[in-house]
Amino acid sequence: MLLFAHILVAGLTVPSRATTTGVYNSSKTPVGLPWNTYNYCNAPHVNAAHYTRPAGADAGAELVYLNVVMRHHKTPLRPQRTPDNLYPGENALNPAVGWDCSDFLQFNYGGGGAHVYHSTFAPASHPFLDQMWNGTCDEGQLTAGGLRDAVQHGKDFWAVYHHKLGFLRSVDQSEIWVRTSTEDRTMQVASGMLFGMDPATAERSWPVFTQPSTIDSMVPSYSCPGADAIRAAYQSVPTWTDHLQQNSDLKARLDATLGTAGLSAWSSWYDHFFDTFASRTCNGHTLPCNSTGACVSQEDADRVFAIGDFEYNYIWNAAQNSTTYNQLTFGVFFSELAQNFAAFRAGAERHRVRLHVGHDGSMVRLASGLGLGKLAPLRWPALGSEVVMEVWKTGGKSSALFVRVMHEGTPVSSLQWMPIDDFIGLLQAQVPADILQQCTQGN
Ligand SMILES: *[C@@H]1O[C@H](CO)[C@@H](O)[C@H](O)[C@H]1NC(C)=O
Ligand SMILES: *[C@@H]1O[C@H](CO)[C@@H](O)[C@H](O)[C@H]1NC(C)=O
Ligand SMILES: *[C@@H]1O[C@H](CO)[C@@H](O)[C@H](O)[C@H]1NC(C)=O
Ligand SMILES: *[C@@H]1O[C@H](CO)[C@@H](O)[C@H](O)[C@H]1NC(C)=O
């Protein structure tokens, strides 16, 4: 747990000391803290003990549709496309045995073929071994602990939407449609969620839907230089550059210990430090220690976690033009969500729930577009972070459809009971009309 204050500067919160609570070293939130405390290792989610019917729902109202977007659970590291989040001398910054993933079988096989799974090994003779940790884990794979968290997540989901509300009837493809990114870890989390809902799914094949990795709207991974230019501009103004300046003491200490001095990927933001620290501590490793025995201190890690929240909130929510950036980079997914709800309204949806398993970049953009960042600064979306969009139908003659949104298991105050037309309007408002043109040709 750590405590931080946020001081308000020009509508932006800049991390300094004390008041925001967070857990970064265990999937289990300590019992002394509220159940819905921010836990980076394992976000709180909808569960039977804390679920309540929407305040606006009359006695005859019933749940009629669900659309869920979540982030995958924990991994040894969060790979970026380029460059990677690995330290330049990664091997030496880990225990001698490295990471153990021998308790997790990663299956990848062709339909009709043998059920092969792959086991990572890093031979002592490998000339590039100093760039990677020892042991049996690959960087972005789910860990056994991450799978356990996904299974529990699925159990909790089922306890509410099957046992408590009787809405979902069986874990069946006719009711549940699943989409993931093309990364193994999001599919592995989908498998954990389904298994948590019904262990019999372990004996079955289940299709999860993926878009082409080059244009996946959910990661998102489609190219948008127009948006990149807008973001580069708001990351070159003092509201952004000041925080790098103000924390140069911290940066110098981290560079000295971790060998990251002079690398732009590590100096343009704290993203990589955040990820390399939290991935370790969430999975029961210590903060990194170098070969001479010097370790990153808990105090410095706490500062990095607070700065990470500041950066996420700035880039996707608070910066001038961040709304445009968010809409350009996630507009395709917002459009798809709007289509899901419109299809439901038109009676054309065949499934009771659409479950999407994506990434932190999916969650922060969704949260921002839904207006959650207007209620409180957004934090770095935790592992297993969840947005559940419920559609309720009121009883009686004047029956109507309303949407209620839950974020990390708690109803969103501004989205507790919204007519479905308004909710679809809110989603559509996040879709730039000329998105392809603005992305590819700038403006
Ligand atoms: C997690 O960190 C907190 C303080 O930051 C500490 O009190 C607690 O013992 C740690 N828990 C684990 C499981 O390491
Ligand atoms: C990783 O294993 C190699 C080969 O066994 C060894 O030389 C190296 O020291 C190990 N890494 C660490 C950090 O001990
Ligand atoms: C936001 O966009 C406007 C219009 O392109 C531009 O004039 C302004 O400088 C941008 N602001 C930042 C902080 O980049
Ligand atoms: C380890 O960290 C200490 C403290 O930051 C630093 O002085 C030392 O040079 C580092 N050693 C290596 C091998 O990186």
PDB file of C-alpha atoms in Angstrom, residues 171-412:
ATOM      1  CA  VAL A 171     -21.786 -21.019 -20.211  1.00  0.00           C
ATOM      2  CA  ASP A 172     -22.541 -21.469 -23.838  1.00  0.00           C
ATOM      3  CA  GLN A 173     -21.450 -19.789 -27.055  1.00  0.00           C
ATOM      4  CA  SER A 174     -25.036 -18.953 -27.875  1.00  0.00           C
ATOM      5  CA  GLU A 175     -25.130 -16.662 -24.812  1.00  0.00           C
ATOM      6  CA  ILE A 176     -21.527 -15.537 -24.449  1.00  0.00           C
ATOM      7  CA  TRP A 177     -19.503 -13.951 -27.253  1.00  0.00           C
ATOM      8  CA  VAL A 178     -15.836 -13.396 -26.483  1.00  0.00           C
ATOM      9  CA  ARG A 179     -13.346 -11.092 -28.140  1.00  0.00           C
ATOM     10  CA  THR A 180      -9.663 -10.767 -27.278  1.00  0.00           C
ATOM     11  CA  SER A 181      -6.601  -9.124 -28.782  1.00  0.00           C
ATOM     12  CA  THR A 182      -4.195 -11.341 -30.720  1.00  0.00           C
ATOM     13  CA  GLU A 183      -1.890 -11.648 -27.680  1.00  0.00           C
ATOM     14  CA  ASP A 184      -1.755 -15.021 -25.949  1.00  0.00           C
ATOM     15  CA  ARG A 185      -2.352 -13.440 -22.543  1.00  0.00           C
ATOM     16  CA  THR A 186      -5.746 -12.016 -23.436  1.00  0.00           C
ATOM     17  CA  MET A 187      -6.873 -15.404 -24.807  1.00  0.00           C
ATOM     18  CA  GLN A 188      -5.457 -17.122 -21.723  1.00  0.00           C
ATOM     19  CA  VAL A 189      -7.439 -14.735 -19.526  1.00  0.00           C
ATOM     20  CA  ALA A 190     -10.583 -15.453 -21.550  1.00  0.00           C
ATOM     21  CA  SER A 191      -9.967 -19.152 -20.893  1.00  0.00           C
ATOM     22  CA  GLY A 192      -9.608 -18.440 -17.164  1.00  0.00           C
ATOM     23  CA  MET A 193     -12.798 -16.356 -17.083  1.00  0.00           C
ATOM     24  CA  LEU A 194     -14.794 -19.086 -18.843  1.00  0.00           C
ATOM     25  CA  PHE A 195     -13.350 -21.804 -16.616  1.00  0.00           C
ATOM     26  CA  GLY A 196     -14.270 -19.747 -13.543  1.00  0.00           C
ATOM     27  CA  MET A 197     -17.847 -19.568 -14.832  1.00  0.00           C
ATOM     28  CA  ASP A 198     -17.960 -23.297 -15.567  1.00  0.00           C
ATOM     29  CA  PRO A 199     -15.072 -25.753 -15.059  1.00  0.00           C
ATOM     30  CA  ALA A 200     -16.623 -28.024 -17.709  1.00  0.00           C
ATOM     31  CA  THR A 201     -15.323 -25.533 -20.308  1.00  0.00           C
ATOM     32  CA  ALA A 202     -11.859 -27.113 -19.787  1.00  0.00           C
ATOM     33  CA  GLU A 203     -13.097 -30.021 -21.886  1.00  0.00           C
ATOM     34  CA  ARG A 204     -14.433 -27.874 -24.692  1.00  0.00           C
ATOM     35  CA  SER A 205     -13.162 -25.760 -27.578  1.00  0.00           C
ATOM     36  CA  TRP A 206     -14.344 -22.181 -27.524  1.00  0.00           C
ATOM     37  CA  PRO A 207     -13.908 -19.561 -30.274  1.00  0.00           C
ATOM     38  CA  VAL A 208     -12.687 -16.123 -29.231  1.00  0.00           C
ATOM     39  CA  PHE A 209     -12.866 -13.452 -31.901  1.00  0.00           C
ATOM     40  CA  THR A 210      -9.870 -11.322 -32.858  1.00  0.00           C
ATOM     41  CA  GLN A 211      -9.372  -8.568 -35.407  1.00  0.00           C
ATOM     42  CA  PRO A 212      -6.240  -8.551 -37.608  1.00  0.00           C
ATOM     43  CA  SER A 213      -3.342  -7.554 -35.337  1.00  0.00           C
ATOM     44  CA  THR A 214      -2.352  -4.701 -37.669  1.00  0.00           C
ATOM     45  CA  ILE A 215      -5.704  -2.902 -37.351  1.00  0.00           C
ATOM     46  CA  ASP A 216      -7.150  -4.228 -34.086  1.00  0.00           C
ATOM     47  CA  SER A 217      -9.485  -1.528 -32.754  1.00  0.00           C
ATOM     48  CA  MET A 218      -9.348  -2.755 -29.165  1.00  0.00           C
ATOM     49  CA  VAL A 219      -5.615  -2.645 -28.332  1.00  0.00           C
ATOM     50  CA  PRO A 220      -5.791  -0.272 -30.276  1.00  0.00           C
ATOM     51  CA  SER A 221      -3.186  -1.082 -32.939  1.00  0.00           C
ATOM     52  CA  TYR A 222      -4.308   0.648 -36.104  1.00  0.00           C
ATOM     53  CA  SER A 223      -1.847   3.277 -37.246  1.00  0.00           C
ATOM     54  CA  CYS A 224      -2.810   6.888 -36.590  1.00  0.00           C
ATOM     55  CA  PRO A 225       0.018   9.352 -37.226  1.00  0.00           C
ATOM     56  CA  GLY A 226      -2.511  12.200 -37.027  1.00  0.00           C
ATOM     57  CA  ALA A 227      -3.176  11.311 -33.383  1.00  0.00           C
ATOM     58  CA  ASP A 228       0.511  10.700 -32.650  1.00  0.00           C
ATOM     59  CA  ALA A 229       1.293  14.268 -33.733  1.00  0.00           C
ATOM     60  CA  ILE A 230      -1.411  15.696 -31.462  1.00  0.00           C
ATOM     61  CA  ARG A 231      -0.071  13.741 -28.500  1.00  0.00           C
ATOM     62  CA  ALA A 232       3.541  14.692 -29.244  1.00  0.00           C
ATOM     63  CA  ALA A 233       2.465  18.344 -29.137  1.00  0.00           C
ATOM     64  CA  TYR A 234       0.825  18.108 -25.720  1.00  0.00           C
ATOM     65  CA  GLN A 235       3.752  16.139 -24.389  1.00  0.00           C
ATOM     66  CA  SER A 236       6.102  18.971 -25.302  1.00  0.00           C
ATOM     67  CA  VAL A 237       4.444  21.705 -23.237  1.00  0.00           C
ATOM     68  CA  PRO A 238       5.432  22.616 -19.646  1.00  0.00           C
ATOM     69  CA  THR A 239       2.422  20.872 -18.043  1.00  0.00           C
ATOM     70  CA  TRP A 240       4.130  17.666 -19.174  1.00  0.00           C
ATOM     71  CA  THR A 241       7.834  18.507 -19.298  1.00  0.00           C
ATOM     72  CA  ASP A 242       7.771  20.097 -15.815  1.00  0.00           C
ATOM     73  CA  HIS A 243       7.064  16.775 -14.161  1.00  0.00           C
ATOM     74  CA  LEU A 244      10.101  15.233 -15.823  1.00  0.00           C
ATOM     75  CA  GLN A 245      12.196  18.173 -14.678  1.00  0.00           C
ATOM     76  CA  GLN A 246      10.828  18.075 -11.116  1.00  0.00           C
ATOM     77  CA  ASN A 247      11.668  14.416 -10.720  1.00  0.00           C
ATOM     78  CA  SER A 248      15.176  14.498 -12.184  1.00  0.00           C
ATOM     79  CA  ASP A 249      16.680  13.441  -8.817  1.00  0.00           C
ATOM     80  CA  LEU A 250      14.586  10.284  -8.896  1.00  0.00           C
ATOM     81  CA  LYS A 251      15.432   9.639 -12.539  1.00  0.00           C
ATOM     82  CA  ALA A 252      19.176   9.959 -11.894  1.00  0.00           C
ATOM     83  CA  ARG A 253      19.001   7.420  -9.049  1.00  0.00           C
ATOM     84  CA  LEU A 254      17.003   4.957 -11.124  1.00  0.00           C
ATOM     85  CA  ASP A 255      19.368   5.332 -14.084  1.00  0.00           C
ATOM     86  CA  ALA A 256      22.415   4.703 -11.883  1.00  0.00           C
ATOM     87  CA  THR A 257      20.935   1.523 -10.449  1.00  0.00           C
ATOM     88  CA  LEU A 258      19.256   0.181 -13.584  1.00  0.00           C
ATOM     89  CA  GLY A 259      21.577   1.237 -16.416  1.00  0.00           C
ATOM     90  CA  THR A 260      18.905   3.211 -18.248  1.00  0.00           C
ATOM     91  CA  ALA A 261      20.735   6.547 -18.584  1.00  0.00           C
ATOM     92  CA  GLY A 262      20.563   8.146 -22.012  1.00  0.00           C
ATOM     93  CA  LEU A 263      17.787   5.912 -23.333  1.00  0.00           C
ATOM     94  CA  SER A 264      14.890   7.963 -24.661  1.00  0.00           C
ATOM     95  CA  ALA A 265      12.295   5.244 -23.992  1.00  0.00           C
ATOM     96  CA  TRP A 266      13.130   5.559 -20.290  1.00  0.00           C
ATOM     97  CA  SER A 267      13.437   9.326 -20.126  1.00  0.00           C
ATOM     98  CA  SER A 268      10.353  10.491 -22.025  1.00  0.00           C
ATOM     99  CA  TRP A 269       8.008   9.097 -19.360  1.00  0.00           C
ATOM    100  CA  TYR A 270       7.928   6.780 -16.342  1.00  0.00           C
ATOM    101  CA  ASP A 271       5.877   4.074 -18.074  1.00  0.00           C
ATOM    102  CA  HIS A 272       8.736   1.563 -18.285  1.00  0.00           C
ATOM    103  CA  PHE A 273       9.865   2.072 -14.689  1.00  0.00           C
ATOM    104  CA  PHE A 274       6.276   1.654 -13.507  1.00  0.00           C
ATOM    105  CA  ASP A 275       5.829  -1.536 -15.492  1.00  0.00           C
ATOM    106  CA  THR A 276       9.147  -3.131 -14.552  1.00  0.00           C
ATOM    107  CA  PHE A 277       8.554  -2.432 -10.846  1.00  0.00           C
ATOM    108  CA  ALA A 278       4.882  -3.399 -10.601  1.00  0.00           C
ATOM    109  CA  SER A 279       5.308  -6.541 -12.722  1.00  0.00           C
ATOM    110  CA  ARG A 280       7.949  -7.698 -10.272  1.00  0.00           C
ATOM    111  CA  THR A 281       6.122  -6.840  -7.069  1.00  0.00           C
ATOM    112  CA  CYS A 282       2.712  -8.095  -8.270  1.00  0.00           C
ATOM    113  CA  ASN A 283       4.303 -11.456  -9.010  1.00  0.00           C
ATOM    114  CA  GLY A 284       6.086 -11.767  -5.662  1.00  0.00           C
ATOM    115  CA  HIS A 285       9.522 -10.610  -6.772  1.00  0.00           C
ATOM    116  CA  THR A 286      11.477  -7.854  -5.058  1.00  0.00           C
ATOM    117  CA  LEU A 287      12.073  -4.463  -6.642  1.00  0.00           C
ATOM    118  CA  PRO A 288      15.096  -4.749  -8.975  1.00  0.00           C
ATOM    119  CA  CYS A 289      18.552  -5.084  -7.433  1.00  0.00           C
ATOM    120  CA  ASN A 290      21.695  -4.738  -9.541  1.00  0.00           C
ATOM    121  CA  SER A 291      24.797  -6.922  -9.520  1.00  0.00           C
ATOM    122  CA  THR A 292      26.509  -4.787  -6.898  1.00  0.00           C
ATOM    123  CA  GLY A 293      23.568  -5.311  -4.543  1.00  0.00           C
ATOM    124  CA  ALA A 294      21.968  -1.871  -4.826  1.00  0.00           C
ATOM    125  CA  CYS A 295      18.161  -2.034  -5.052  1.00  0.00           C
ATOM    126  CA  VAL A 296      15.409   0.379  -6.078  1.00  0.00           C
ATOM    127  CA  SER A 297      13.888   1.648  -2.831  1.00  0.00           C
ATOM    128  CA  GLN A 298      10.204   1.276  -1.954  1.00  0.00           C
ATOM    129  CA  GLU A 299      10.023   5.045  -1.593  1.00  0.00           C
ATOM    130  CA  ASP A 300      11.280   5.576  -5.146  1.00  0.00           C
ATOM    131  CA  ALA A 301       8.926   2.898  -6.461  1.00  0.00           C
ATOM    132  CA  ASP A 302       6.011   4.654  -4.719  1.00  0.00           C
ATOM    133  CA  ARG A 303       6.974   7.887  -6.438  1.00  0.00           C
ATOM    134  CA  VAL A 304       7.096   6.119  -9.796  1.00  0.00           C
ATOM    135  CA  PHE A 305       3.624   4.635  -9.239  1.00  0.00           C
ATOM    136  CA  ALA A 306       2.187   8.060  -8.451  1.00  0.00           C
ATOM    137  CA  ILE A 307       3.897   9.586 -11.492  1.00  0.00           C
ATOM    138  CA  GLY A 308       2.483   6.755 -13.625  1.00  0.00           C
ATOM    139  CA  ASP A 309      -1.030   7.745 -12.572  1.00  0.00           C
ATOM    140  CA  PHE A 310      -0.281  11.374 -13.375  1.00  0.00           C
ATOM    141  CA  GLU A 311       1.014  10.462 -16.835  1.00  0.00           C
ATOM    142  CA  TYR A 312      -1.906   8.215 -17.720  1.00  0.00           C
ATOM    143  CA  ASN A 313      -4.388  10.813 -16.598  1.00  0.00           C
ATOM    144  CA  TYR A 314      -2.580  13.574 -18.465  1.00  0.00           C
ATOM    145  CA  ILE A 315      -2.178  11.718 -21.761  1.00  0.00           C
ATOM    146  CA  TRP A 316      -5.631  10.151 -22.012  1.00  0.00           C
ATOM    147  CA  ASN A 317      -7.801  12.478 -20.004  1.00  0.00           C
ATOM    148  CA  ALA A 318      -6.560  15.847 -18.828  1.00  0.00           C
ATOM    149  CA  ALA A 319      -4.224  17.303 -21.456  1.00  0.00           C
ATOM    150  CA  GLN A 320      -5.545  19.882 -23.858  1.00  0.00           C
ATOM    151  CA  ASN A 321      -6.409  17.877 -27.022  1.00  0.00           C
ATOM    152  CA  SER A 322      -6.321  14.543 -25.181  1.00  0.00           C
ATOM    153  CA  THR A 323     -10.000  14.094 -26.056  1.00  0.00           C
ATOM    154  CA  THR A 324      -9.155  14.344 -29.748  1.00  0.00           C
ATOM    155  CA  TYR A 325      -6.267  11.915 -29.299  1.00  0.00           C
ATOM    156  CA  ASN A 326      -8.482   9.492 -27.414  1.00  0.00           C
ATOM    157  CA  GLN A 327     -11.259   9.689 -29.987  1.00  0.00           C
ATOM    158  CA  LEU A 328      -8.921   9.159 -32.924  1.00  0.00           C
ATOM    159  CA  THR A 329      -7.130   6.202 -31.347  1.00  0.00           C
ATOM    160  CA  PHE A 330     -10.235   4.514 -29.904  1.00  0.00           C
ATOM    161  CA  GLY A 331     -12.990   5.813 -32.151  1.00  0.00           C
ATOM    162  CA  VAL A 332     -13.179   2.560 -34.077  1.00  0.00           C
ATOM    163  CA  PHE A 333     -13.831   0.593 -30.894  1.00  0.00           C
ATOM    164  CA  PHE A 334     -16.358   3.161 -29.635  1.00  0.00           C
ATOM    165  CA  SER A 335     -18.130   2.812 -32.952  1.00  0.00           C
ATOM    166  CA  GLU A 336     -18.211  -0.978 -32.574  1.00  0.00           C
ATOM    167  CA  LEU A 337     -19.602  -0.684 -29.049  1.00  0.00           C
ATOM    168  CA  ALA A 338     -22.268   1.740 -30.291  1.00  0.00           C
ATOM    169  CA  GLN A 339     -23.169  -0.799 -32.965  1.00  0.00           C
ATOM    170  CA  ASN A 340     -23.450  -3.570 -30.339  1.00  0.00           C
ATOM    171  CA  PHE A 341     -25.922  -1.518 -28.294  1.00  0.00           C
ATOM    172  CA  ALA A 342     -27.833  -0.356 -31.358  1.00  0.00           C
ATOM    173  CA  ALA A 343     -28.137  -3.960 -32.540  1.00  0.00           C
ATOM    174  CA  PHE A 344     -29.447  -4.946 -29.112  1.00  0.00           C
ATOM    175  CA  ARG A 345     -31.992  -2.102 -29.175  1.00  0.00           C
ATOM    176  CA  ALA A 346     -33.110  -3.222 -32.632  1.00  0.00           C
ATOM    177  CA  GLY A 347     -33.591  -6.798 -31.442  1.00  0.00           C
ATOM    178  CA  ALA A 348     -30.737  -8.031 -33.609  1.00  0.00           C
ATOM    179  CA  GLU A 349     -28.309  -9.112 -30.848  1.00  0.00           C
ATOM    180  CA  ARG A 350     -28.189 -12.905 -30.479  1.00  0.00           C
ATOM    181  CA  HIS A 351     -25.934 -12.989 -27.417  1.00  0.00           C
ATOM    182  CA  ARG A 352     -26.687 -12.080 -23.815  1.00  0.00           C
ATOM    183  CA  VAL A 353     -23.165 -10.894 -23.110  1.00  0.00           C
ATOM    184  CA  ARG A 354     -20.214  -9.639 -25.113  1.00  0.00           C
ATOM    185  CA  LEU A 355     -16.970 -10.065 -23.209  1.00  0.00           C
ATOM    186  CA  HIS A 356     -13.897  -8.181 -24.428  1.00  0.00           C
ATOM    187  CA  VAL A 357     -10.429  -8.907 -23.006  1.00  0.00           C
ATOM    188  CA  GLY A 358      -7.961  -6.177 -23.897  1.00  0.00           C
ATOM    189  CA  HIS A 359      -5.104  -4.119 -22.512  1.00  0.00           C
ATOM    190  CA  ASP A 360      -4.418  -1.094 -20.309  1.00  0.00           C
ATOM    191  CA  GLY A 361      -4.547   1.065 -23.443  1.00  0.00           C
ATOM    192  CA  SER A 362      -8.070  -0.215 -24.090  1.00  0.00           C
ATOM    193  CA  MET A 363      -9.255   0.489 -20.543  1.00  0.00           C
ATOM    194  CA  VAL A 364      -7.863   3.989 -20.141  1.00  0.00           C
ATOM    195  CA  ARG A 365      -9.367   5.111 -23.451  1.00  0.00           C
ATOM    196  CA  LEU A 366     -12.721   3.550 -22.647  1.00  0.00           C
ATOM    197  CA  ALA A 367     -12.789   5.138 -19.180  1.00  0.00           C
ATOM    198  CA  SER A 368     -11.880   8.524 -20.606  1.00  0.00           C
ATOM    199  CA  GLY A 369     -14.423   8.360 -23.430  1.00  0.00           C
ATOM    200  CA  LEU A 370     -17.201   7.358 -21.027  1.00  0.00           C
ATOM    201  CA  GLY A 371     -16.408  10.494 -19.010  1.00  0.00           C
ATOM    202  CA  LEU A 372     -15.012   8.745 -15.931  1.00  0.00           C
ATOM    203  CA  GLY A 373     -12.085  11.126 -15.913  1.00  0.00           C
ATOM    204  CA  LYS A 374     -14.476  14.020 -15.316  1.00  0.00           C
ATOM    205  CA  LEU A 375     -15.460  12.477 -11.984  1.00  0.00           C
ATOM    206  CA  ALA A 376     -11.933  11.826 -10.676  1.00  0.00           C
ATOM    207  CA  PRO A 377      -8.448  11.697 -12.210  1.00  0.00           C
ATOM    208  CA  LEU A 378      -7.921   8.413 -14.053  1.00  0.00           C
ATOM    209  CA  ARG A 379      -5.334   6.034 -12.669  1.00  0.00           C
ATOM    210  CA  TRP A 380      -3.241   3.538 -14.596  1.00  0.00           C
ATOM    211  CA  PRO A 381      -5.768   0.777 -15.398  1.00  0.00           C
ATOM    212  CA  ALA A 382      -4.991  -2.105 -13.082  1.00  0.00           C
ATOM    213  CA  LEU A 383      -4.593  -5.721 -14.141  1.00  0.00           C
ATOM    214  CA  GLY A 384      -8.058  -7.230 -14.526  1.00  0.00           C
ATOM    215  CA  SER A 385      -9.567  -3.712 -14.702  1.00  0.00           C
ATOM    216  CA  GLU A 386     -13.227  -4.001 -15.677  1.00  0.00           C
ATOM    217  CA  VAL A 387     -16.032  -1.933 -17.177  1.00  0.00           C
ATOM    218  CA  VAL A 388     -19.431  -3.658 -17.167  1.00  0.00           C
ATOM    219  CA  MET A 389     -22.211  -2.023 -19.172  1.00  0.00           C
ATOM    220  CA  GLU A 390     -25.600  -3.410 -18.162  1.00  0.00           C
ATOM    221  CA  VAL A 391     -28.861  -2.846 -20.040  1.00  0.00           C
ATOM    222  CA  TRP A 392     -32.016  -3.008 -17.924  1.00  0.00           C
ATOM    223  CA  LYS A 393     -35.617  -3.145 -19.104  1.00  0.00           C
ATOM    224  CA  THR A 394     -38.190  -1.571 -16.838  1.00  0.00           C
ATOM    225  CA  GLY A 395     -41.420  -3.408 -16.093  1.00  0.00           C
ATOM    226  CA  GLY A 396     -44.970  -2.333 -16.857  1.00  0.00           C
ATOM    227  CA  LYS A 397     -46.602  -0.962 -19.981  1.00  0.00           C
ATOM    228  CA  SER A 398     -44.172   1.904 -20.537  1.00  0.00           C
ATOM    229  CA  SER A 399     -41.228  -0.476 -20.547  1.00  0.00           C
ATOM    230  CA  ALA A 400     -37.953   1.188 -21.546  1.00  0.00           C
ATOM    231  CA  LEU A 401     -34.248   0.346 -21.752  1.00  0.00           C
ATOM    232  CA  PHE A 402     -31.637   1.915 -19.464  1.00  0.00           C
ATOM    233  CA  VAL A 403     -27.883   1.483 -19.177  1.00  0.00           C
ATOM    234  CA  ARG A 404     -25.966   1.256 -15.898  1.00  0.00           C
ATOM    235  CA  VAL A 405     -22.149   1.225 -15.977  1.00  0.00           C
ATOM    236  CA  MET A 406     -19.934  -0.371 -13.319  1.00  0.00           C
ATOM    237  CA  HIS A 407     -16.220   0.483 -13.150  1.00  0.00           C
ATOM    238  CA  GLU A 408     -13.958  -1.780 -11.048  1.00  0.00           C
ATOM    239  CA  GLY A 409     -17.119  -3.242  -9.497  1.00  0.00           C
ATOM    240  CA  THR A 410     -18.663   0.063  -8.431  1.00  0.00           C
ATOM    241  CA  PRO A 411     -21.498   1.930 -10.198  1.00  0.00           C
ATOM    242  CA  VAL A 412     -20.309   5.043 -12.048  1.00  0.00           C
TER     243      VAL A 412
END
